Short mmCIF file of C-alpha atoms in Angstrom, two decimals:
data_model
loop_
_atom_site.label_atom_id
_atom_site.label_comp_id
_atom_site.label_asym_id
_atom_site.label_seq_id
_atom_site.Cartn_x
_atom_site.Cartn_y
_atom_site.Cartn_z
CA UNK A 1415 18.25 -25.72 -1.15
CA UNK A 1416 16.50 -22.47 -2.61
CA UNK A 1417 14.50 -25.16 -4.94
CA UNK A 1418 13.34 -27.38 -1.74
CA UNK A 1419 11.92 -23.98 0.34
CA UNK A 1420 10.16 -23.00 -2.69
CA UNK A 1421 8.68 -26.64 -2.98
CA UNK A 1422 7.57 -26.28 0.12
CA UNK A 1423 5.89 -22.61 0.34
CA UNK A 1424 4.55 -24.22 -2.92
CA UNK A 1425 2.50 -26.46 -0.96
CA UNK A 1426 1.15 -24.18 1.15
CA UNK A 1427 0.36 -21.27 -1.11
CA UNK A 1428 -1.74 -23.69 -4.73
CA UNK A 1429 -1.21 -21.63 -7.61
CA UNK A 1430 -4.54 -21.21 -9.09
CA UNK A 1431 -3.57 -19.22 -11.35
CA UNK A 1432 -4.44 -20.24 -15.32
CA UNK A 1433 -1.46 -18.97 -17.91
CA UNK A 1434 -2.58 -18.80 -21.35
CA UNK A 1435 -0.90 -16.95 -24.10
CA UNK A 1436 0.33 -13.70 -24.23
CA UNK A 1437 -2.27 -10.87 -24.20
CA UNK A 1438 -2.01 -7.01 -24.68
CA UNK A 1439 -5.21 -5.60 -24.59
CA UNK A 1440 -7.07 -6.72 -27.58
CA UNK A 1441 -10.57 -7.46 -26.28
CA UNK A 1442 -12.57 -11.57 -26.38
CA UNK A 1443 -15.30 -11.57 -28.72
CA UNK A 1444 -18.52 -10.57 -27.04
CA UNK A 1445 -16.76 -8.64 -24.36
CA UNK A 1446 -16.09 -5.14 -24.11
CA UNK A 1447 -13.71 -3.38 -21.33
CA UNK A 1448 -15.77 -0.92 -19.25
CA UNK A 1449 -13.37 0.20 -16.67
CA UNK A 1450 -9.85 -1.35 -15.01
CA UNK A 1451 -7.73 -1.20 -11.93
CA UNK A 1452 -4.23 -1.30 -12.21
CA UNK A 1453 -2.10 -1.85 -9.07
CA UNK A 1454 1.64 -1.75 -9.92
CA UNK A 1455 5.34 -1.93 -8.26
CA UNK A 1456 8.14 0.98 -8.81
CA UNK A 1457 10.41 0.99 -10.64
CA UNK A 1458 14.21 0.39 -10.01
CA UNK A 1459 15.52 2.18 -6.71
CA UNK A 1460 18.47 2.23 -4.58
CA UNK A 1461 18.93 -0.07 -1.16
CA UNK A 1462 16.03 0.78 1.44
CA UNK A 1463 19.62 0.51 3.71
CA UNK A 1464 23.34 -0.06 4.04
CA UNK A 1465 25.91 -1.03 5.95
CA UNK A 1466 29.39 0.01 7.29
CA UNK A 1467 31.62 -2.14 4.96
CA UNK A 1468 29.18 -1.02 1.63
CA UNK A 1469 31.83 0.30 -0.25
CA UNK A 1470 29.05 2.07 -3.07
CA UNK A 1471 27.36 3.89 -0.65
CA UNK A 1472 28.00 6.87 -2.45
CA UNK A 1473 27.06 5.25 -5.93
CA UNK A 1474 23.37 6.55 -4.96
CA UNK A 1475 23.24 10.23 -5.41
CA UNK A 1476 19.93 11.02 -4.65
CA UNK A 1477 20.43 8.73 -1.20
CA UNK A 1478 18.36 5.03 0.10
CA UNK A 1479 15.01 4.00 -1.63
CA UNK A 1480 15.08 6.43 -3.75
CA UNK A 1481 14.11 5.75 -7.65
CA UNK A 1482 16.68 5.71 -10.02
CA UNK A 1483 17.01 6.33 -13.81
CA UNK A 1484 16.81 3.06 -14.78
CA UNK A 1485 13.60 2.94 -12.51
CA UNK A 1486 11.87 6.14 -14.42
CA UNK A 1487 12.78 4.23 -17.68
CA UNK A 1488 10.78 1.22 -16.28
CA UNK A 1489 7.77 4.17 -15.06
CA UNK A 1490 7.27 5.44 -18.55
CA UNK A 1491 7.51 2.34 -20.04
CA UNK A 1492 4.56 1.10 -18.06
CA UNK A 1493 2.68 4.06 -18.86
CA UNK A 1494 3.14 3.34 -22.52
CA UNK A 1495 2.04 -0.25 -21.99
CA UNK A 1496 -1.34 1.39 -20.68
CA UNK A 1497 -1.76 4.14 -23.39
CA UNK A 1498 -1.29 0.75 -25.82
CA UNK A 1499 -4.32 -1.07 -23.51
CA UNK A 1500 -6.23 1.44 -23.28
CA UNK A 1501 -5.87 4.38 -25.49
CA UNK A 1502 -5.23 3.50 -28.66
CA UNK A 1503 -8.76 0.87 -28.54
CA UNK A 1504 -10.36 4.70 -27.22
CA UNK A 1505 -11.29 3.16 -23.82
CA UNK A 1506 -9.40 6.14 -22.60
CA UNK A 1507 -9.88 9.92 -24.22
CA UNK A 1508 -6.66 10.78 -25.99
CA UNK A 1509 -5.87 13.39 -23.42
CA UNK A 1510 -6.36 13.34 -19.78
CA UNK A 1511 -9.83 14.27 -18.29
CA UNK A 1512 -10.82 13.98 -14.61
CA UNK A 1513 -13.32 12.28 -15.03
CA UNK A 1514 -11.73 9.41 -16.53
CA UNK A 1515 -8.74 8.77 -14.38
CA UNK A 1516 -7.82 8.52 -10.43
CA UNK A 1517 -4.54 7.57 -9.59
CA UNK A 1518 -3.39 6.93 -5.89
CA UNK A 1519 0.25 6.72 -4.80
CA UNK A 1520 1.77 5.39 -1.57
CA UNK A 1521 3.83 8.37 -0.13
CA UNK A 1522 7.05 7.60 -0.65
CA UNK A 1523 9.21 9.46 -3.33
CA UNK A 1524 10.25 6.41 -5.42
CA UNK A 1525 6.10 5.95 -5.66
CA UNK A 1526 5.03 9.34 -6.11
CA UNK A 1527 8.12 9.40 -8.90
CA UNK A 1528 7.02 6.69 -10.44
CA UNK A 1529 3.22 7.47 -10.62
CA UNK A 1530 4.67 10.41 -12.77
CA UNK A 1531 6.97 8.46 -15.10
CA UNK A 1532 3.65 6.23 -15.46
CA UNK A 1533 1.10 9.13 -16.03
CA UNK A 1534 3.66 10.68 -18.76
CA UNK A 1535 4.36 7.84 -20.49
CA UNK A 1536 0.07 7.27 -20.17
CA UNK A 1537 -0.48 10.91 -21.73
CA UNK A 1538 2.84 12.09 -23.23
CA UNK A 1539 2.77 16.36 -24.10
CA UNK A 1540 0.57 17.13 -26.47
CA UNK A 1541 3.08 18.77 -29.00
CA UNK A 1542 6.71 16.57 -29.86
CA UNK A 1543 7.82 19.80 -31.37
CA UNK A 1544 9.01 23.25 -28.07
CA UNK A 1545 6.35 25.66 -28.51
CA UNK A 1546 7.65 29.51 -30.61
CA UNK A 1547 7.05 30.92 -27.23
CA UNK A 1548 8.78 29.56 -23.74
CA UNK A 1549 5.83 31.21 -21.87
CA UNK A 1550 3.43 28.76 -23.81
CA UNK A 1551 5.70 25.05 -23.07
CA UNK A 1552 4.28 24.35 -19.91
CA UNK A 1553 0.71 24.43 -21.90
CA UNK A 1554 1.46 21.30 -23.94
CA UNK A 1555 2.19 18.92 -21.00
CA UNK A 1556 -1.01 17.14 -19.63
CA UNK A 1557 -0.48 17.50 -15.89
CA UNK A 1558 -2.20 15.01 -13.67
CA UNK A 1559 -2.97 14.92 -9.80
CA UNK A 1560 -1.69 11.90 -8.16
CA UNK A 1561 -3.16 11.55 -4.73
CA UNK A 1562 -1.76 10.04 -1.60
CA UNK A 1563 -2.07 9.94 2.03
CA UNK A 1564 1.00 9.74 5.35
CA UNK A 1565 2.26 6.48 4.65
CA UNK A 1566 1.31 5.25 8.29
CA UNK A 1567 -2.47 6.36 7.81
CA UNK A 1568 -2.15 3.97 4.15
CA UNK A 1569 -4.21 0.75 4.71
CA UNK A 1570 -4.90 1.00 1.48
CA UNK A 1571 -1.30 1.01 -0.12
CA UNK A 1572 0.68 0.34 2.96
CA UNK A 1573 -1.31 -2.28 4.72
CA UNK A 1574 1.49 -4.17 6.53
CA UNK A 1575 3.18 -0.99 8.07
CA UNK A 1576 -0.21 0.85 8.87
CA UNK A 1577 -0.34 1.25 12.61
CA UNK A 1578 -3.74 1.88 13.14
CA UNK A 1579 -5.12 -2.24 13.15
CA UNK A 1580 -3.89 -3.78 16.39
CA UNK A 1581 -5.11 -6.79 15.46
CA UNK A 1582 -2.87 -7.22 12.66
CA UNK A 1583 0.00 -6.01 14.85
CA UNK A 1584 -0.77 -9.19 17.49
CA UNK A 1585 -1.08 -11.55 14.80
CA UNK A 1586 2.40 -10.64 13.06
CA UNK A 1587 3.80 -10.90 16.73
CA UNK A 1588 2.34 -14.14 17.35
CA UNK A 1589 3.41 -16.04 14.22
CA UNK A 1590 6.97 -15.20 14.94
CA UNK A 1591 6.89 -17.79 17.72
CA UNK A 1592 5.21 -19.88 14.69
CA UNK A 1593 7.65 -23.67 14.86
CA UNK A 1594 7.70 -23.35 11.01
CA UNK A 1595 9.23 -19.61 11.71
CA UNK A 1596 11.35 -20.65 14.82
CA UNK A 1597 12.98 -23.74 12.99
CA UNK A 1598 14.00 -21.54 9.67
CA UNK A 1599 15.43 -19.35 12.43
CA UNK A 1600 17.50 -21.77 13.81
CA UNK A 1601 18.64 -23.40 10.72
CA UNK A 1602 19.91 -19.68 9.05
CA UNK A 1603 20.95 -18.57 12.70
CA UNK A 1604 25.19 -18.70 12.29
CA UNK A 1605 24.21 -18.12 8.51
CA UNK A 1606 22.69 -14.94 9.44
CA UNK A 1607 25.20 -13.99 12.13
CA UNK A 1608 28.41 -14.52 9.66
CA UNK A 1609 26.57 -12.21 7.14
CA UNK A 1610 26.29 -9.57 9.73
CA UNK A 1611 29.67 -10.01 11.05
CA UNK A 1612 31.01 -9.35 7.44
CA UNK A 1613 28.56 -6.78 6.71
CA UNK A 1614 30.30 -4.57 9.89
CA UNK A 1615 26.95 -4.40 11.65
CA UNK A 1616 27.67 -4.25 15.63
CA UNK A 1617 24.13 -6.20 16.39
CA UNK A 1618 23.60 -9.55 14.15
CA UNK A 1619 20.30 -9.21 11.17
CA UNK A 1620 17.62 -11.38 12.23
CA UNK A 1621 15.03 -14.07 9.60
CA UNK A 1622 12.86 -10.90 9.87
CA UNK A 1623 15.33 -8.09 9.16
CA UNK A 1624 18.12 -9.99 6.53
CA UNK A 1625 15.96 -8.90 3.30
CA UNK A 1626 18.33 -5.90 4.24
CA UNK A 1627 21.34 -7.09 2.95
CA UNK A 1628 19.93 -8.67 0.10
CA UNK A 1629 18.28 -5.62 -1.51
CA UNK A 1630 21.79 -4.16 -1.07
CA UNK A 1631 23.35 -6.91 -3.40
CA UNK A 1632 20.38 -7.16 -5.42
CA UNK A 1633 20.61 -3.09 -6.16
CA UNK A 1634 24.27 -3.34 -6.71
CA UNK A 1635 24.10 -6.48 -9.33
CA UNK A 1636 21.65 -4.68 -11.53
CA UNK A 1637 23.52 -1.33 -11.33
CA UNK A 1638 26.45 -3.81 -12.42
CA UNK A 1639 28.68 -2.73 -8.86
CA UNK A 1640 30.81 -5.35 -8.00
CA UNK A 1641 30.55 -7.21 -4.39
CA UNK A 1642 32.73 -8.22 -1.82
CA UNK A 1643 35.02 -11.33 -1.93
CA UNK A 1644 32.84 -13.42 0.73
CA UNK A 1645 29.89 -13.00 -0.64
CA UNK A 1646 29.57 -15.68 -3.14
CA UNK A 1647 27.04 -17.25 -5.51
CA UNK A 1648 25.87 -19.64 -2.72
CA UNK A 1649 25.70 -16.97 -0.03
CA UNK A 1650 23.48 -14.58 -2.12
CA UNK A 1651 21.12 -17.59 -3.11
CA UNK A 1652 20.41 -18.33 0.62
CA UNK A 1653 19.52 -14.70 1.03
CA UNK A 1654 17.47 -14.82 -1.70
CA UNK A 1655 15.33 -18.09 -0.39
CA UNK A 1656 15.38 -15.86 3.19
CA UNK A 1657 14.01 -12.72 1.51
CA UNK A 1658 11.70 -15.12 -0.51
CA UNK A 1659 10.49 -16.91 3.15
CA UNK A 1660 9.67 -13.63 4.26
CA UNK A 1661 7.53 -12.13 1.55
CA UNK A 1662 5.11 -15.42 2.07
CA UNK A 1663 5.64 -14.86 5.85
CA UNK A 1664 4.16 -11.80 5.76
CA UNK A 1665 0.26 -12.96 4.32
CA UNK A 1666 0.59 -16.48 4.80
CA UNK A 1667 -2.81 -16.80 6.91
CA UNK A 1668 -5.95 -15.87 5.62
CA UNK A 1669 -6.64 -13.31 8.17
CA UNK A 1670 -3.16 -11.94 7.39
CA UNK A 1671 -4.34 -11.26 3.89
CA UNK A 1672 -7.53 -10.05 4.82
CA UNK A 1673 -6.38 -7.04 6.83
CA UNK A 1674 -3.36 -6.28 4.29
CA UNK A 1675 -4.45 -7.19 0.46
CA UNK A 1676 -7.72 -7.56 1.30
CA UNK A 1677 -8.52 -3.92 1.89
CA UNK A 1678 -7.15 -3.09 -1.89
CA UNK A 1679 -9.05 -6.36 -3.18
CA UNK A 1680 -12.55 -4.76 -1.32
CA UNK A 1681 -11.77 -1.28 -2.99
CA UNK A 1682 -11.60 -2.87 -6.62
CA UNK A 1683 -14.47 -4.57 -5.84
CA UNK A 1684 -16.25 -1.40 -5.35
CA UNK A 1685 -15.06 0.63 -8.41
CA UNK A 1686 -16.59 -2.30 -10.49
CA UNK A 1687 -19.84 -1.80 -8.33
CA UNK A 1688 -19.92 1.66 -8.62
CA UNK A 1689 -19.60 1.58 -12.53
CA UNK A 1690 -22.08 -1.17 -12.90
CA UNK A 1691 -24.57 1.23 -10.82
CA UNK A 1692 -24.09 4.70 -12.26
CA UNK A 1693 -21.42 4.63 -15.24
CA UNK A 1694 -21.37 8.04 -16.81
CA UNK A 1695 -20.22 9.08 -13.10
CA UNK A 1696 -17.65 6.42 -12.41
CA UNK A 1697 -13.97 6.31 -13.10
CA UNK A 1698 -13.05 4.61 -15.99
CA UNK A 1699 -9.00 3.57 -14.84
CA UNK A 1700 -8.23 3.85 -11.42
CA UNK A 1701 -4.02 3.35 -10.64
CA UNK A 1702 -2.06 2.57 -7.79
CA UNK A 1703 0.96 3.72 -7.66
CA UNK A 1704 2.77 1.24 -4.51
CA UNK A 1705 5.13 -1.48 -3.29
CA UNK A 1706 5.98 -5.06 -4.33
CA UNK A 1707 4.16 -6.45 -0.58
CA UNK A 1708 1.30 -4.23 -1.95
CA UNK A 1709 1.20 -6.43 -4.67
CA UNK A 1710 1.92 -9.65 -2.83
CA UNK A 1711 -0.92 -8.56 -0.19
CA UNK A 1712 -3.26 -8.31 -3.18
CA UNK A 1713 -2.25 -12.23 -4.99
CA UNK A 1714 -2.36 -13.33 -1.22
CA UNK A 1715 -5.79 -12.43 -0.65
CA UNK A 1716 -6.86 -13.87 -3.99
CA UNK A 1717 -5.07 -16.97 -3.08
CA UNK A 1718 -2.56 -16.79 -6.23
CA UNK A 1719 0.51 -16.13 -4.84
CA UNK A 1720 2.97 -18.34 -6.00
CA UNK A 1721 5.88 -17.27 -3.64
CA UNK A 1722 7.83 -15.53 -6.63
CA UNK A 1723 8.47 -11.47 -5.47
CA UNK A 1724 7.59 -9.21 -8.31
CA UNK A 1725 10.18 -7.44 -10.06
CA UNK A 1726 10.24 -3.69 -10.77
CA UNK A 1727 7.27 -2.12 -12.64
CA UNK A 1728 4.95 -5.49 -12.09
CA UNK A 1729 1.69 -4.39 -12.71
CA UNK A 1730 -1.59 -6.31 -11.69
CA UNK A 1731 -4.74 -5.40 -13.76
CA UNK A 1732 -8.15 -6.30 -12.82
CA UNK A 1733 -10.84 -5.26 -15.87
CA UNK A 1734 -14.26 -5.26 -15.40
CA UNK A 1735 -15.91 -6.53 -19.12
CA UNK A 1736 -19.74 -6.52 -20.51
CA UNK A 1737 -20.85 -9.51 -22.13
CA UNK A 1738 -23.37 -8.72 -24.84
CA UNK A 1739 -24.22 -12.00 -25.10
CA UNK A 1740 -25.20 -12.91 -21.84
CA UNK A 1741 -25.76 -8.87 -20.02
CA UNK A 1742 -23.56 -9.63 -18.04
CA UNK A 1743 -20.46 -7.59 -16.50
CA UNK A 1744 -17.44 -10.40 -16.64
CA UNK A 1745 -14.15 -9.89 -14.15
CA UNK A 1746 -10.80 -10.78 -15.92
CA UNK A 1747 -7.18 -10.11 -14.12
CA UNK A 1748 -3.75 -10.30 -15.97
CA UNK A 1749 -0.29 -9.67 -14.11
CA UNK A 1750 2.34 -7.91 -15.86
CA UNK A 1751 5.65 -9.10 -14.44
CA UNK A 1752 7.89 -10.40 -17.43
CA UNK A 1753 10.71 -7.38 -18.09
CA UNK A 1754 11.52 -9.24 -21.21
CA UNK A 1755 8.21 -8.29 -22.59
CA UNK A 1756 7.44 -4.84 -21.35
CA UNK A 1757 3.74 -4.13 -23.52
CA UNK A 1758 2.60 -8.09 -22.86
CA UNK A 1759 0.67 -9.39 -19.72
CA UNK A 1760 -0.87 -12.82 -18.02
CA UNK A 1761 -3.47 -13.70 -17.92
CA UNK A 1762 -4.75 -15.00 -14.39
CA UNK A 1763 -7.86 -16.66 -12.67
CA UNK A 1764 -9.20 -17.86 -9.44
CA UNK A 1765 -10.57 -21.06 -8.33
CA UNK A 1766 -14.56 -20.94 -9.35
CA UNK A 1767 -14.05 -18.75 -12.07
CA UNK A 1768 -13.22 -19.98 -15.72
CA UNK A 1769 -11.10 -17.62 -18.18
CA UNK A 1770 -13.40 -14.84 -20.14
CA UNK A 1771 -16.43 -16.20 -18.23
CA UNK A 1772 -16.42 -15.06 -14.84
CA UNK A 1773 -19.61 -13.06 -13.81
CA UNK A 1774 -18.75 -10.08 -11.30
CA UNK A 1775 -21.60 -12.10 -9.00
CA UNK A 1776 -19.22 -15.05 -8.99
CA UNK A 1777 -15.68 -12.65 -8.79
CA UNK A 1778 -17.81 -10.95 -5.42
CA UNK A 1779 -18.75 -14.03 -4.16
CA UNK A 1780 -15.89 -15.90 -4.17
CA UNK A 1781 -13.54 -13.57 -2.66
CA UNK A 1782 -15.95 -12.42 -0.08
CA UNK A 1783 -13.85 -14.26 2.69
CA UNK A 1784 -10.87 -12.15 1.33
CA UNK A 1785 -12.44 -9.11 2.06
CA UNK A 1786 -13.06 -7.25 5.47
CA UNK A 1787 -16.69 -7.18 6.53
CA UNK A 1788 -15.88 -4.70 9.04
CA UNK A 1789 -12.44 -3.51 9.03
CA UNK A 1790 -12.56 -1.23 12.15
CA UNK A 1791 -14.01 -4.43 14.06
CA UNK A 1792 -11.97 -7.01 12.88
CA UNK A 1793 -8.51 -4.58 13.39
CA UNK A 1794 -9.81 -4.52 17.21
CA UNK A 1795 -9.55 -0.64 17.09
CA UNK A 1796 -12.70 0.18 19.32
CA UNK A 1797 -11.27 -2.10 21.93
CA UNK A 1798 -9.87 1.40 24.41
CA UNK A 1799 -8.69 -0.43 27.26
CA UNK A 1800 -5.22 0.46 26.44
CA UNK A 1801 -3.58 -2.60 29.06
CA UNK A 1802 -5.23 -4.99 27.00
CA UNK A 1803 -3.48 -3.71 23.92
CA UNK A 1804 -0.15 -3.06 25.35
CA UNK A 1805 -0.34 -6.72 26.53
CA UNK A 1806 -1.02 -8.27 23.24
CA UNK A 1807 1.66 -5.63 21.97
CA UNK A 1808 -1.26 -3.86 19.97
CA UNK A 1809 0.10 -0.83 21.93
CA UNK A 1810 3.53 0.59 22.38
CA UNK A 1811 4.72 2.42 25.80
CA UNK A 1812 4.18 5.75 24.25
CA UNK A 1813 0.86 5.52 22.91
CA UNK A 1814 -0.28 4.10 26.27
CA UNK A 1815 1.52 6.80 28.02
CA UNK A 1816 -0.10 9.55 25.82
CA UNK A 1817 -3.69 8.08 26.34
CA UNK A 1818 -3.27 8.51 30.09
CA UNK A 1819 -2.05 11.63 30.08
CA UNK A 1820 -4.82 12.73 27.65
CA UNK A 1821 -7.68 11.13 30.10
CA UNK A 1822 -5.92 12.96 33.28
CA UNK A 1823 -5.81 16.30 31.82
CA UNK A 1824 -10.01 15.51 30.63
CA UNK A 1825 -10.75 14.34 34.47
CA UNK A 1826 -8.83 17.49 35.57
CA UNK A 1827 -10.75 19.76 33.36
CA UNK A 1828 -13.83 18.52 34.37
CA UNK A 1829 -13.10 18.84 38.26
CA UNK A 1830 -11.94 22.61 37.76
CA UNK A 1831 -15.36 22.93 35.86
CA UNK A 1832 -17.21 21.49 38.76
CA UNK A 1833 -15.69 23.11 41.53
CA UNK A 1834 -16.33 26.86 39.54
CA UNK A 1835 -20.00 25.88 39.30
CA UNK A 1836 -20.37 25.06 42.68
CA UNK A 1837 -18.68 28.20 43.92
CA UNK A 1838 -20.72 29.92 41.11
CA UNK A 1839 -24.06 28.62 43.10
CA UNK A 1840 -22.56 29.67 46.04
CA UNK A 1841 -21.99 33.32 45.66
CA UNK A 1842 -25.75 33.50 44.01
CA UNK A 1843 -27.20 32.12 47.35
CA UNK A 1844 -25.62 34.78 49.07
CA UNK A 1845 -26.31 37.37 47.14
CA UNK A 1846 -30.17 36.69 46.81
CA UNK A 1847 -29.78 36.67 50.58
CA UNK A 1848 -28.30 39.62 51.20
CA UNK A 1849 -30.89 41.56 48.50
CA UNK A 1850 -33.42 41.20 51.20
CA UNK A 1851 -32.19 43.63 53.61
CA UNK A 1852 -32.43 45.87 50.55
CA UNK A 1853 -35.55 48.55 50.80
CA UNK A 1854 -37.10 49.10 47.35
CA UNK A 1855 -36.27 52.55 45.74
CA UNK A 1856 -39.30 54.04 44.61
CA UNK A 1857 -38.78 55.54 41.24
CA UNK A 1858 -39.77 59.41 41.80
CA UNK A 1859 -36.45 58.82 44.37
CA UNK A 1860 -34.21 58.55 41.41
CA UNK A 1861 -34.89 61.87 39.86
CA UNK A 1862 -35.15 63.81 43.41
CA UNK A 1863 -31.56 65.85 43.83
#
């Protein structure tokens, strides 16, 4: 069953993706790395939920989502396999500097957490050996800012919860009343109901809400927690195809893609520009630290999604190259995503543009349909007329409610304004009037007693 869906999301979603040996770092004759982006999953964390009859919902001590020990293992691992890429070859300085390095987090603890893992396994203390004096440790530890914004102000990182593109909310609305979308609903409907039932939940899961109880399985297998009696080998294979259907649900159109992993794909394409313009003041490794449907926004907009979620710690790294021989700057992407082989990566490439020999040109040109033109404009956000919105559910009842308000209480204001300025005018008139009847004091009056 599992092998048929996949066959199937197969069709729709052509791998173009080119898998040659296994590569870690070492540079193609002729080419030399000038600067990279590196946009990578968290590591291991607990369920993002639970449920009534989870008996290990106290397993988690530091609660849902959160990243766990295994997962800061994973973090620092990563960061090695970077300091391998790109410190030992001296792309990078030995130790941190500014201007070097720029790493943005989504913000959420297990990211943040993991951006730190990653940055200390990058650029480990300076000293193995505790300083004489305690007052001195903190000194030896290369601290580095990781940035980040609200998660529901993240396009960047975040792209399929951010709030602020109503055009992405109508189209994820829509496609739920897709017949592909409606039939998988009805096949998995009493499938999805029993699950519930046995789960203890009082309201039944739905196609778009079931990836719930598989990440609670899924976290409990690789903790090694043992799971109830119903739920069998079959039963957790079907809710892995379900949580599979959903990941290619989510940026299966192109303009799905385009608003989500589009916005990250337009933002590497303009670190590369910015180096090729002015490189003594570019970034030289930019790192995002996010989510695995930040990733799978990203491979959607190139087109090389192959319907396979990434595990933990994936990392996707897009390198921009010079070519001495032809002065050219070269594109090359490799995906990190086998935990069998922490320090190795893929190596990956996109329709149009051959291994080691695609020209940024090309790279720019060929995604340019992946990337928004105008992302303000094509998100609908300057449309105001808030019952349009709340029709095509771009809207909810409170934001429509709050816009009103906000307009009656401007109208309000400016009516109390007008009526003070016309009452204003009014006592002026009569008091120029009145002045008339006034006889001029002369001023030798003033100083008579």
């Amino acid at each position: 069953m599992r092998k048929k869906i996949e066959t199937k999301m197969d069709l729709n979603f052509v791998l173009f993706t080119c898998f040659i040996s296994f590569v870690s770092g070492e540079n193609v004759d002729g080419l030399e790395l000038k600067m990279a982006s590196v946009l990578y999953r968290h590591g291991d964390r607990s369920p993002v939920a639970t449920f009534p009859k989870d008996e290990h919902r106290s397993y988690w001590k530091q609660g849902l989502g959160q990243l766990t020990e295994i997962g800061k293992k994973q973090e620092f691992s990563m960061g090695q396999f970077l300091k391998k890429r790109y410190v030992v070859n001296k792309f990078l300085n030995q130790t941190y500097l500014r201007k070097q390095v720029h790493c943005r987090c989504s913000d959420k603890d297990r990211c943040l957490m993991s951006a730190e893992a990653q940055m200390a396994g990058l650029y480990p203390p300076l000293y193995v050996k505790k300083p004489v004096q305690d007052d001195k440790e903190w000194q030896f530890w290369q601290l580095i800012p990781i940035h980040t914004v609200p998660q529901n102000h993240d396009k960047l990182l975040r792209p399929y919860d951010y709030n602020d593109c109503p055009r992405l909310q109508e189209i994820k609305q829509k496609s739920f009343s897709d017949p592909e979308y409606i039939e998988m609903e009805k096949k998995y409907k009493d499938f999805i109901q029993n699950v519930s039932i046995n789960l203890g939940l009082s309201k039944s899961l739905t196609l778009n809400t079931i990836y719930k109880a598989y990440d609670v399985f899924f976290c409990q297998r690789a903790h090694n927690l043992s799971w109830p009696d119903w739920l069998t080998p079959d039963i957790f294979e079907k809710l892995e195809v379900l949580q599979d259907f959903d990941f290619v649900w989510m940026f299966n159109t192109p303009e799905k893609a385009r608003l989500t992993g589009g916005v990250l794909l337009g933002e590497m394409i303009q670190n590369m520009k910015k180096f090729k313009k002015n490189p003594g003041n570019a970034k030289k490794l930019h790192v995002y630290s996010a989510h695995d449907t930040t990733v799978v926004a990203l491979l959607s907009a190139l087109k090389i999604y192959t319907g396979i979620p990434p595990p933990y710690s994936t990392a996707f790294l897009m390198e921009l190259y010079y070519s001495k021989s032809t002065s050219k700057y070269m594109v090359r992407m490799f995906y990190r995503n086998d935990t069998s082989q922490p320090h190795r990566a893929y190596e990956l490439s996109i329709p149009g543009c051959p291994l080691n020999s695609c020209s940024l040109d090309s790279f720019i040109t060929l995604t340019s349909s992946a990337v928004p033109k105008d992302y303000e404009a094509e998100c609908h956000v300057n449309q105001s007329s808030c019952s349009v919105k709340c029709k095509t559910n771009d809207c909810n009842e409170k934001t429509c409610k709050d816009t009103l308000t906000a307009v009656v209480i401007i109208l309000l204001l400016a009516f109390i304004a007008f009526v003070g300025y016309i009452v204003r005018r009014c006592q002026v008139k009569r008091n120029a009037k009145s002045l008339r009847h006034f006889q001029q004091i002369q001023n030798e009056e003033w100083d008579s007693e």
